[in-house]
PDB file of C-alpha atoms in Angstrom:
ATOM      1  CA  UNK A 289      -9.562  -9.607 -11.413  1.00  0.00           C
ATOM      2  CA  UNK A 290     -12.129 -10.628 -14.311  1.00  0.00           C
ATOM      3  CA  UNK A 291     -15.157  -8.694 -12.184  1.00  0.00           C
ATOM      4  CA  UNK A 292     -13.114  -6.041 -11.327  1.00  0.00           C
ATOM      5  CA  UNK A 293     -11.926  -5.116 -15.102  1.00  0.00           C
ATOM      6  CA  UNK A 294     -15.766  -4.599 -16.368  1.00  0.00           C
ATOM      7  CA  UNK A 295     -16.793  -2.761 -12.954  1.00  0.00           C
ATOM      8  CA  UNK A 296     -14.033   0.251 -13.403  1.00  0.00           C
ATOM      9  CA  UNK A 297     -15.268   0.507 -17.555  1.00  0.00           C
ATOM     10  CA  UNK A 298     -18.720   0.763 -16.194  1.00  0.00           C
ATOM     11  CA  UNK A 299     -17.775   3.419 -13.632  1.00  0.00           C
ATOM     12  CA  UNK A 300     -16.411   5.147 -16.646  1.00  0.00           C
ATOM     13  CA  UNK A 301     -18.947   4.766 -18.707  1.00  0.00           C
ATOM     14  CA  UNK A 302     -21.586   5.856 -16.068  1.00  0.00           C
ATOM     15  CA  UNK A 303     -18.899   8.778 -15.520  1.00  0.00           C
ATOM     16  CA  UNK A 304     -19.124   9.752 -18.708  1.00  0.00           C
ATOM     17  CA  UNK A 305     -22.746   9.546 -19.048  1.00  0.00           C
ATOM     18  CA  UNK A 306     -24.083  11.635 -15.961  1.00  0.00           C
ATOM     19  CA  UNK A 307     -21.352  14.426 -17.292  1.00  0.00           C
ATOM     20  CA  UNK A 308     -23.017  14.633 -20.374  1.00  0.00           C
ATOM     21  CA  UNK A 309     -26.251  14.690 -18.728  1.00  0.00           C
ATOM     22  CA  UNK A 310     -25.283  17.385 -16.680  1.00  0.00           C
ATOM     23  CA  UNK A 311     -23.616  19.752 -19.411  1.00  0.00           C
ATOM     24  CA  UNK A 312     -27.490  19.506 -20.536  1.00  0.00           C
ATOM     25  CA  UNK A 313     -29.050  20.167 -17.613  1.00  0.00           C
ATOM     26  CA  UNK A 314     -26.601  22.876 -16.219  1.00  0.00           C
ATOM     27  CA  UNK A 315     -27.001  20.245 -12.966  1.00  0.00           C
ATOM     28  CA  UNK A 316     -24.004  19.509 -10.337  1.00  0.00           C
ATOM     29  CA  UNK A 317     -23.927  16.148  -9.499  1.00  0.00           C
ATOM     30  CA  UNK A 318     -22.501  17.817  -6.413  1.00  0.00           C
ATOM     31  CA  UNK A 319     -26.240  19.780  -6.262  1.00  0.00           C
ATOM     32  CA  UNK A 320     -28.453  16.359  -6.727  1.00  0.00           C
ATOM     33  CA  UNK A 321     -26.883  14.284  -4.647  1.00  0.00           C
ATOM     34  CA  UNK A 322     -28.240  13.462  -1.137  1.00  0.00           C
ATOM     35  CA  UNK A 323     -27.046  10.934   1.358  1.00  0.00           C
ATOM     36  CA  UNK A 324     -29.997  10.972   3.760  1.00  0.00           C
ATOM     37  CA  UNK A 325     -30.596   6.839   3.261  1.00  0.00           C
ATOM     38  CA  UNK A 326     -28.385   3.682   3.337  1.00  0.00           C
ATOM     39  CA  UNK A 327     -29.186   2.870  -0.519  1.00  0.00           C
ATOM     40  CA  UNK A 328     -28.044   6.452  -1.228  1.00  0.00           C
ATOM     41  CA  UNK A 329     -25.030   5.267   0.939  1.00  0.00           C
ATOM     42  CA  UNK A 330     -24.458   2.544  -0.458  1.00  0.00           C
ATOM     43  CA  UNK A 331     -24.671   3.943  -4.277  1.00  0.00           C
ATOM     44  CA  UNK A 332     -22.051   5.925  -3.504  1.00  0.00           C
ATOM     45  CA  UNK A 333     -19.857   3.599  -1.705  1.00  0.00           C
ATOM     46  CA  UNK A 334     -19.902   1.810  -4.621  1.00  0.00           C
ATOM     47  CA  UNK A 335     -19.325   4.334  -6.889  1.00  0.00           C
ATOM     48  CA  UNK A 336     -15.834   5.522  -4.730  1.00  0.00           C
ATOM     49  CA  UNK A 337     -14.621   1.895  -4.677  1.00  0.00           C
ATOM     50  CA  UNK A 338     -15.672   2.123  -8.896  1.00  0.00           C
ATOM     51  CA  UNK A 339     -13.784   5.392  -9.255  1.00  0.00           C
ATOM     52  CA  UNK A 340     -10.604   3.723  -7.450  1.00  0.00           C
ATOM     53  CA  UNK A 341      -9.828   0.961 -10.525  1.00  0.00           C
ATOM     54  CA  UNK A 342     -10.387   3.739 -12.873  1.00  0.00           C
ATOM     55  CA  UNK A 343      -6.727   4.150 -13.279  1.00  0.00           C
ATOM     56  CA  UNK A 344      -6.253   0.425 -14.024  1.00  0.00           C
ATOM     57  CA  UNK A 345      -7.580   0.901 -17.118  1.00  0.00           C
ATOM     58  CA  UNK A 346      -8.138   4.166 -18.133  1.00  0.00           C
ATOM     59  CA  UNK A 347      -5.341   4.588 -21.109  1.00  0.00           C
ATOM     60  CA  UNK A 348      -6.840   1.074 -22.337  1.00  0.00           C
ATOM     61  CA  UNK A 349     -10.282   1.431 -23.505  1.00  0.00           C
ATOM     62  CA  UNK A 350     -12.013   3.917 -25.864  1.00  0.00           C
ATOM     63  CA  UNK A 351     -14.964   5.704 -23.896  1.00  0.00           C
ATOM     64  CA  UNK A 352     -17.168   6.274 -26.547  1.00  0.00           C
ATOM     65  CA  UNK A 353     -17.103   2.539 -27.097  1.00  0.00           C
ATOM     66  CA  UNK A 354     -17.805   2.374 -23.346  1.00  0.00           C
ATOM     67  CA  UNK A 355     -20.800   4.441 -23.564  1.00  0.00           C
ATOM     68  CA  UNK A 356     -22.053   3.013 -26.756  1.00  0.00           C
ATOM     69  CA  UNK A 357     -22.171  -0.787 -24.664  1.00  0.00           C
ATOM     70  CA  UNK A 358     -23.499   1.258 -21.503  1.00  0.00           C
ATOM     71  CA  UNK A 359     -26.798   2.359 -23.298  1.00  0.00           C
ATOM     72  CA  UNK A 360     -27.031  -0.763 -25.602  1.00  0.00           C
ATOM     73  CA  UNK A 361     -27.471  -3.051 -22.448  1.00  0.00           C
ATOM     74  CA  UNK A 362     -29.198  -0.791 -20.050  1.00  0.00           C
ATOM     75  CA  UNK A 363     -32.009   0.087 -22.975  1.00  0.00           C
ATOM     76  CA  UNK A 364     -32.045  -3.691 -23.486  1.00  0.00           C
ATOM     77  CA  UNK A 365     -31.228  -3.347 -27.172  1.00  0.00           C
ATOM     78  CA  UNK A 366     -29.656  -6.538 -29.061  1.00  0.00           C
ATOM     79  CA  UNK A 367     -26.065  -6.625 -28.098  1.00  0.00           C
ATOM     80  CA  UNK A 368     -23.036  -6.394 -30.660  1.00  0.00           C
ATOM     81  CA  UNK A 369     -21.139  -9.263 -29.107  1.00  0.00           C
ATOM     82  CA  UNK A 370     -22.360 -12.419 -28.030  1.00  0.00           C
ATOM     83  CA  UNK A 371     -21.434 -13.425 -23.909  1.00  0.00           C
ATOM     84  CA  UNK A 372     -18.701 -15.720 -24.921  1.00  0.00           C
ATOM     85  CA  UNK A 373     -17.196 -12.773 -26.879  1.00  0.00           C
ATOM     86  CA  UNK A 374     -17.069 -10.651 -24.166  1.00  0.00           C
ATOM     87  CA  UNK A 375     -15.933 -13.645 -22.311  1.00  0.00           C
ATOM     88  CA  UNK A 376     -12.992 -14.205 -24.506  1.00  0.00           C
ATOM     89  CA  UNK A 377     -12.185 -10.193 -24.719  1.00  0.00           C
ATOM     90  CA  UNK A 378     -11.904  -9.659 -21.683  1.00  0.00           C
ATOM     91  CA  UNK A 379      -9.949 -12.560 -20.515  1.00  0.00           C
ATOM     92  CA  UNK A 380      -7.623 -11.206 -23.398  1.00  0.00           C
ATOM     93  CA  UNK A 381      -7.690  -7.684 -21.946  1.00  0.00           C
ATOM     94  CA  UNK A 382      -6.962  -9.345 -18.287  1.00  0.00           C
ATOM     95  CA  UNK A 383      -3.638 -10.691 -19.732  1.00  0.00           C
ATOM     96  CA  UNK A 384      -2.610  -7.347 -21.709  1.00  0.00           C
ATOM     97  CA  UNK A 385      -3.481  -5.581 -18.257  1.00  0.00           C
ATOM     98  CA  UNK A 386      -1.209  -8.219 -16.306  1.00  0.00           C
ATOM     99  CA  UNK A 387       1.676  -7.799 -18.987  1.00  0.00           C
ATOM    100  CA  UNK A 388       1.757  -4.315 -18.571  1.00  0.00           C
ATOM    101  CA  UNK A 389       1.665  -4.120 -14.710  1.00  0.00           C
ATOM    102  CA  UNK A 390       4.115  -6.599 -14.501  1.00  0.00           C
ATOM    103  CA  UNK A 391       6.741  -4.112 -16.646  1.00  0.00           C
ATOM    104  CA  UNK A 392       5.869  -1.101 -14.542  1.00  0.00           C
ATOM    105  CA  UNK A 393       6.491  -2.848 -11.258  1.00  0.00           C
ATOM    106  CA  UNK A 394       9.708  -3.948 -13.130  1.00  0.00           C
ATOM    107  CA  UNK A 395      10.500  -0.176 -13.628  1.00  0.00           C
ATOM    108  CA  UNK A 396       9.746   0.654 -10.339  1.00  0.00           C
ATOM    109  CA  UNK A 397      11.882  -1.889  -8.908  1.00  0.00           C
ATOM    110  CA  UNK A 398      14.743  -1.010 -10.946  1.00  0.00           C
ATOM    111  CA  UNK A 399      14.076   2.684  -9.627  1.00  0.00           C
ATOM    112  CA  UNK A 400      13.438   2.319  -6.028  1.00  0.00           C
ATOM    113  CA  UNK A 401      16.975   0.123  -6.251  1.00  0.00           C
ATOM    114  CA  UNK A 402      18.613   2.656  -7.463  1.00  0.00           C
ATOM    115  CA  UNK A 403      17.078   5.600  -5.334  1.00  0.00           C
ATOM    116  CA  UNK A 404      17.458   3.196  -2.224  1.00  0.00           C
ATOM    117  CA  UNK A 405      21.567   1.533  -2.966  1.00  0.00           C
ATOM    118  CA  UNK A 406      23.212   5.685  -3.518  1.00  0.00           C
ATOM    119  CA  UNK A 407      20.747   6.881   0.111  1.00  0.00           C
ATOM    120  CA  UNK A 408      21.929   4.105   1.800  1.00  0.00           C
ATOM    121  CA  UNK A 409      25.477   4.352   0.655  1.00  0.00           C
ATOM    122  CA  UNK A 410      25.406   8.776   1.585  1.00  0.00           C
ATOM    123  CA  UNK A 411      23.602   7.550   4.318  1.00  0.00           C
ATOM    124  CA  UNK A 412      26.474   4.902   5.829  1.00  0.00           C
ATOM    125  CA  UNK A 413      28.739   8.051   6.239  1.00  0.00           C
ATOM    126  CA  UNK A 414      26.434  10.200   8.461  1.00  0.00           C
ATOM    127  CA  UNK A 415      27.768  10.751  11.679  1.00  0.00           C
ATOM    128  CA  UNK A 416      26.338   8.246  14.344  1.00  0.00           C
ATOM    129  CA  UNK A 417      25.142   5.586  11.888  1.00  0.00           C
ATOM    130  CA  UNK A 418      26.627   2.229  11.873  1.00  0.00           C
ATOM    131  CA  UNK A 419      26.234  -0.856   9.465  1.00  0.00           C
ATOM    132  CA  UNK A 420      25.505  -4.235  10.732  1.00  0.00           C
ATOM    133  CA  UNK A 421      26.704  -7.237   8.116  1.00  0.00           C
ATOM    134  CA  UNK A 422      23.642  -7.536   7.185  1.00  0.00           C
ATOM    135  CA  UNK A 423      23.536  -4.152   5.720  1.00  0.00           C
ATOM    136  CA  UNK A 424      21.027  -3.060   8.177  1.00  0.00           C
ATOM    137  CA  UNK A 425      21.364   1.080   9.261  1.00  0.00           C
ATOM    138  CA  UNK A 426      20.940   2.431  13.007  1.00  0.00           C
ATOM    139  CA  UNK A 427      21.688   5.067  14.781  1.00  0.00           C
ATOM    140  CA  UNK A 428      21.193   5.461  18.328  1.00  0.00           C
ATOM    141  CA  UNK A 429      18.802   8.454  19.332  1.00  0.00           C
ATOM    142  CA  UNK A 430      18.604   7.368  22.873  1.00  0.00           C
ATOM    143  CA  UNK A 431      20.208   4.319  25.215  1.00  0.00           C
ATOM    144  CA  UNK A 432      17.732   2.042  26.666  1.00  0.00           C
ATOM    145  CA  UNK A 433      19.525   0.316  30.205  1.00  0.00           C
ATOM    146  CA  UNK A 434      16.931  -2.729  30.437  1.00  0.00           C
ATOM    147  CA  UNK A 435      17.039  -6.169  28.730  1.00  0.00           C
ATOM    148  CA  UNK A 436      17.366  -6.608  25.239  1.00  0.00           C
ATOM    149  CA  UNK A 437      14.717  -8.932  23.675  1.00  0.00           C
ATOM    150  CA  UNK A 438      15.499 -12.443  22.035  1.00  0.00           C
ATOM    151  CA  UNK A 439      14.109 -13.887  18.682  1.00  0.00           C
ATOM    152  CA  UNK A 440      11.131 -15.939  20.328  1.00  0.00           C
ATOM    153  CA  UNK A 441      10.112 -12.488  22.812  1.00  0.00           C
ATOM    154  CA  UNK A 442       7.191 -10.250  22.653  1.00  0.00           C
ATOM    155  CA  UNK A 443       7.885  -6.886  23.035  1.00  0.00           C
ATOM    156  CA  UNK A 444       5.637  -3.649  23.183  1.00  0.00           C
ATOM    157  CA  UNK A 445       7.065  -0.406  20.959  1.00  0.00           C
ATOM    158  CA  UNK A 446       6.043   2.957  19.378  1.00  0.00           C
ATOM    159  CA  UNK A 447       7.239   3.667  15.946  1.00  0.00           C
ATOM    160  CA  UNK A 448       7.081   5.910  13.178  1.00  0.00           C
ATOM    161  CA  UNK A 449       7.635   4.464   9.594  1.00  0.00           C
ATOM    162  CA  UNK A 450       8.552   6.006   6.632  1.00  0.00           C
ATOM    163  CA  UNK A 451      10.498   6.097   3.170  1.00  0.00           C
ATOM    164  CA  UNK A 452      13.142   7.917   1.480  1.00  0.00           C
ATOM    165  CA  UNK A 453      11.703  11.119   0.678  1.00  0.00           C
ATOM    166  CA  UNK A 454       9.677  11.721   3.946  1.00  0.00           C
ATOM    167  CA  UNK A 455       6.332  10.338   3.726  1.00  0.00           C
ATOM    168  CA  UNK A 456       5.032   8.876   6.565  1.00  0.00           C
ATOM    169  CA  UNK A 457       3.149   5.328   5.813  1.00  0.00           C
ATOM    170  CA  UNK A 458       2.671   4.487   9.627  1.00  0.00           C
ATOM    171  CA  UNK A 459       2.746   5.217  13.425  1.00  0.00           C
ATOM    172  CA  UNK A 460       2.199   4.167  16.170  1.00  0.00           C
ATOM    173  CA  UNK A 461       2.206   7.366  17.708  1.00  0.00           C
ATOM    174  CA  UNK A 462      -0.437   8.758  15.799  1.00  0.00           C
ATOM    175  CA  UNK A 463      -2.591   6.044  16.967  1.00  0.00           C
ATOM    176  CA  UNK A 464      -1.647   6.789  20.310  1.00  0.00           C
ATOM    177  CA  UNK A 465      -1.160   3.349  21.215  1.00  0.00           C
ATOM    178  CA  UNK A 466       2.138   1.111  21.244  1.00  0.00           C
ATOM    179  CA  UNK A 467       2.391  -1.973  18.751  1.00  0.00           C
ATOM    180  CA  UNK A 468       2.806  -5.465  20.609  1.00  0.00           C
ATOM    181  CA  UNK A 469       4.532  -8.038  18.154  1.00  0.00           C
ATOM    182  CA  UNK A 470       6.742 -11.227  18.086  1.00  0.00           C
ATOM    183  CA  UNK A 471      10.536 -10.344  17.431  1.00  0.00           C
ATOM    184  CA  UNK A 472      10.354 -13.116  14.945  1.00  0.00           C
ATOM    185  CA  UNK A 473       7.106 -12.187  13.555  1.00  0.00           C
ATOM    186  CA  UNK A 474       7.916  -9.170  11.418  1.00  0.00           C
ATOM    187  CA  UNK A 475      10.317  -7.999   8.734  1.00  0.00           C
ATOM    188  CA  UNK A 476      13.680  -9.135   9.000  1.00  0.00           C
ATOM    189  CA  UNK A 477      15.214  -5.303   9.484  1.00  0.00           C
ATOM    190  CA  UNK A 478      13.082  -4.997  12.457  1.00  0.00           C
ATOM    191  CA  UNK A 479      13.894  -8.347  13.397  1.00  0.00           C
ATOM    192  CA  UNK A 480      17.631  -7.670  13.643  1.00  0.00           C
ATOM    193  CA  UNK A 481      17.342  -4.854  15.253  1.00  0.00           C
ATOM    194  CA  UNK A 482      15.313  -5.822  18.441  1.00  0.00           C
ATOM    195  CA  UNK A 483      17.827  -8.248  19.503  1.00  0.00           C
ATOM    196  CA  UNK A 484      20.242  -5.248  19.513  1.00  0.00           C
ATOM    197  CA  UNK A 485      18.374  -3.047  21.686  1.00  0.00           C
ATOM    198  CA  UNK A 486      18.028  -2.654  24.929  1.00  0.00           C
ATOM    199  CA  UNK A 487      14.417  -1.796  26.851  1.00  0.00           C
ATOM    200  CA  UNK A 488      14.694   1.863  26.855  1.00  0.00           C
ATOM    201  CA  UNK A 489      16.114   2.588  23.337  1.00  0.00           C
ATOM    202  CA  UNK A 490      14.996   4.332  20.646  1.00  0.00           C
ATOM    203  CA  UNK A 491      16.595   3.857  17.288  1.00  0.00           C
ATOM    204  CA  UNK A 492      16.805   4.848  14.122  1.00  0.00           C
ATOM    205  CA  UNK A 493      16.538   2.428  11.751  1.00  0.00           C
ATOM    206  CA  UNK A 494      17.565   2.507   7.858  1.00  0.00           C
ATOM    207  CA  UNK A 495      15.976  -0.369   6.700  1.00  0.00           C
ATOM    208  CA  UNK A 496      17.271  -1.484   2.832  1.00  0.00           C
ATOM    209  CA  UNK A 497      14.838  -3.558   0.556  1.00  0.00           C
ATOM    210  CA  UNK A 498      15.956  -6.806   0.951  1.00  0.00           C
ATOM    211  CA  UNK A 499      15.440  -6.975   4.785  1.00  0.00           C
ATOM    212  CA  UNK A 500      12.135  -5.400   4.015  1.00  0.00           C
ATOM    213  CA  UNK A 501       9.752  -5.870   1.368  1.00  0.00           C
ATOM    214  CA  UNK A 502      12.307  -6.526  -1.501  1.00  0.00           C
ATOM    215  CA  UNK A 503      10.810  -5.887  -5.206  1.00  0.00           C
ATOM    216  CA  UNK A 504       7.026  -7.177  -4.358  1.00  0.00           C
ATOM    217  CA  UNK A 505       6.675  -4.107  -1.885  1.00  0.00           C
ATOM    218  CA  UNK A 506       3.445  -3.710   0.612  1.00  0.00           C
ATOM    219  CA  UNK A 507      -0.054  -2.407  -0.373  1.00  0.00           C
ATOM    220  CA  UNK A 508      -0.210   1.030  -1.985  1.00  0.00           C
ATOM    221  CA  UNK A 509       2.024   2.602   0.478  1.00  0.00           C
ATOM    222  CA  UNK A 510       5.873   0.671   0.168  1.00  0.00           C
ATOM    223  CA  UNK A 511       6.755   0.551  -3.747  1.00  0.00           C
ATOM    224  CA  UNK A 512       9.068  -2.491  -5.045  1.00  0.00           C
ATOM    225  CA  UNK A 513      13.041  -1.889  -3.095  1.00  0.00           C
ATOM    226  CA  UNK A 514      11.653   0.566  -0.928  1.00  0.00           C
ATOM    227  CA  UNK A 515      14.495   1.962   1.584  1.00  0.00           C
ATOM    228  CA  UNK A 516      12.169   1.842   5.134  1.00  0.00           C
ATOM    229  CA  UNK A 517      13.201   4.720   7.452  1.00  0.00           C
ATOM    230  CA  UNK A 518      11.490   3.654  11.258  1.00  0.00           C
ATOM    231  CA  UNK A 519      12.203   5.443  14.629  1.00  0.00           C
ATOM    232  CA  UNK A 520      11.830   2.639  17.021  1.00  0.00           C
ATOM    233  CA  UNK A 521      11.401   3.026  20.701  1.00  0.00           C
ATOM    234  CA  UNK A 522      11.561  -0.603  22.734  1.00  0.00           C
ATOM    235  CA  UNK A 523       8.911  -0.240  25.571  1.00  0.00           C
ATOM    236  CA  UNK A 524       8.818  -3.441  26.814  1.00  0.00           C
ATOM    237  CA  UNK A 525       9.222  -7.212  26.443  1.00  0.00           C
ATOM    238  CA  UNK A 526       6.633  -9.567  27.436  1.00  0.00           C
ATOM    239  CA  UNK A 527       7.449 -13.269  27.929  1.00  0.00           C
ATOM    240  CA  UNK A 528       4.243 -14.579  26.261  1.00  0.00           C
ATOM    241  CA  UNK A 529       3.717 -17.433  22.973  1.00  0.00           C
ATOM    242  CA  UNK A 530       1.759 -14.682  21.010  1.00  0.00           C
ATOM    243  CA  UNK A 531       0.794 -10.857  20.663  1.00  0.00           C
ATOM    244  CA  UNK A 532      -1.946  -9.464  21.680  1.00  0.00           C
ATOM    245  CA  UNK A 533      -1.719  -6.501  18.975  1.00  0.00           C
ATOM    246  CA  UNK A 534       0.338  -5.617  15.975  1.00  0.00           C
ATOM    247  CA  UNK A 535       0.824  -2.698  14.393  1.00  0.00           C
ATOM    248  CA  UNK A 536      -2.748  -1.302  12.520  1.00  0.00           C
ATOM    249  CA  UNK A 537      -0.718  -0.674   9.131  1.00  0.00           C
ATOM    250  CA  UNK A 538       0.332  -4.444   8.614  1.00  0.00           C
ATOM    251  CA  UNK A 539       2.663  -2.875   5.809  1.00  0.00           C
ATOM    252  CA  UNK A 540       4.991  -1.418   8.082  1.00  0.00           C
ATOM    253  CA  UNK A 541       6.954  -3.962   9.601  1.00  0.00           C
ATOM    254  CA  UNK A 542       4.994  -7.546   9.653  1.00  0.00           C
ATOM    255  CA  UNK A 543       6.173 -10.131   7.658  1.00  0.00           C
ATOM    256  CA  UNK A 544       3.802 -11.108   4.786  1.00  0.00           C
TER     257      UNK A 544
END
């Protein structure tokens, strides 16, 4: 965390700088830049992975400032704070950054409660959708007439994940190849609901937070209490200790 904080203020500051270097020149960096090499490559790998913990930090630091340390240290000029300074600051400016992230995800776990407790509850009195005790969601889209699959099975499925309001974080379908996974080995929604099908099946499955992700949520895709919405087709189960694939976008149904 401590190497990314001073990498996304440099991006800034090196941001900032080529802008104003441009506004002189009347150049594009669009124009000048030309990826013909794997250091040019490279340089701008870098500078996309910079420009995505820009908005860590951005409405925390003073830019001028940034520039001002920028051309100080690249000119080799004598520095206005010693290393243990810096050291010390940003270690300080880790801890603010941690504070405030930790109230946002609070907000947003609060919010995607709320969103999530009133969809599920409209939800529960949809035609065709039942309620397990859990508080698990499904409604059958089509019977399956094989087996259905027990906790310590391997089954093979295509699925389609995605939240509240539409947006599609996964799918197996896109990929154009089925998921193979432990019943066991994923979240608990998923896990429920597999030993309720039958080979043949496909479901749809109204996942609430607390058989999913619960207030910690998955990558940049599933926010803190994040209602899942999956259609889940059962394919197959295979009698084997392990899978030999699982779903590409491990947010969507693994356990983590």
């Amino acid at each position: 965390m401590l190497k990314a904080i001073p990498t996304a203020v440099i991006c800034i500051g090196l941001t900032t700088l080529l802008t104003a270097c441009n506004e002189k020149t009347g150049a594009t960096a669009e124009k000048n830049i030309k990826l013909d090499s794997d250091a040019s490559k490279a340089s701008y790998s870098i500078g996309v992975q910079f420009g995505t913990q820009i908005e860590k930090v951005k409405d925390m630091i003073d830019k001028d400032v940034i520039i001002r340390g920028f051309q100080d240290s690249f000119a080799g000029k004598e520095l206005k704070l010693t290393p243990e300074e810096m050291k010390t600051t940003m270690m300080a400016f880790q801890t603010t950054m941690k504070e405030k992230q930790k109230v946002k995800m609070e907000e947003m776990a609060k919010a995607g409660k709320a969103k999530g407790d009133k969809y599920l509850a409209d939800n529960k009195a949809k035609e065709g959708v039942k309620t397990t005790a859990s508080g698990l969601q499904y409604k059958i889209l089509k019977a399956g007439d094989g087996a259905t699959p027990a906790a310590t099975d391997t089954v093979i499925t295509h699925y389609t994940g995605s939240l509240i309001d539409g947006k599609v974080f996964d799918s197996s379908y896109k990929r154009n190849a089925p998921a193979t996974f432990p019943v066991n080995g994923v979240i608990k929604g998923w896990t429920e609901a597999l030993q309720l099908m039958k080979v043949g099946a496909k479901w749809q499955l109204f996942i609430p937070a607390e058989l999913a992700y619960g207030d910690r949520g998955a990558g940049a895709s599933i926010g803190p209490n994040q209602v899942l919405i999956f259609e889940l087709e059962l394919i197959e189960i295979k009698k084997v200790a392990a899978a030999a694939t699982k779903p590409k976008e491990e947010d969507s149904a693994k356990k983590s």
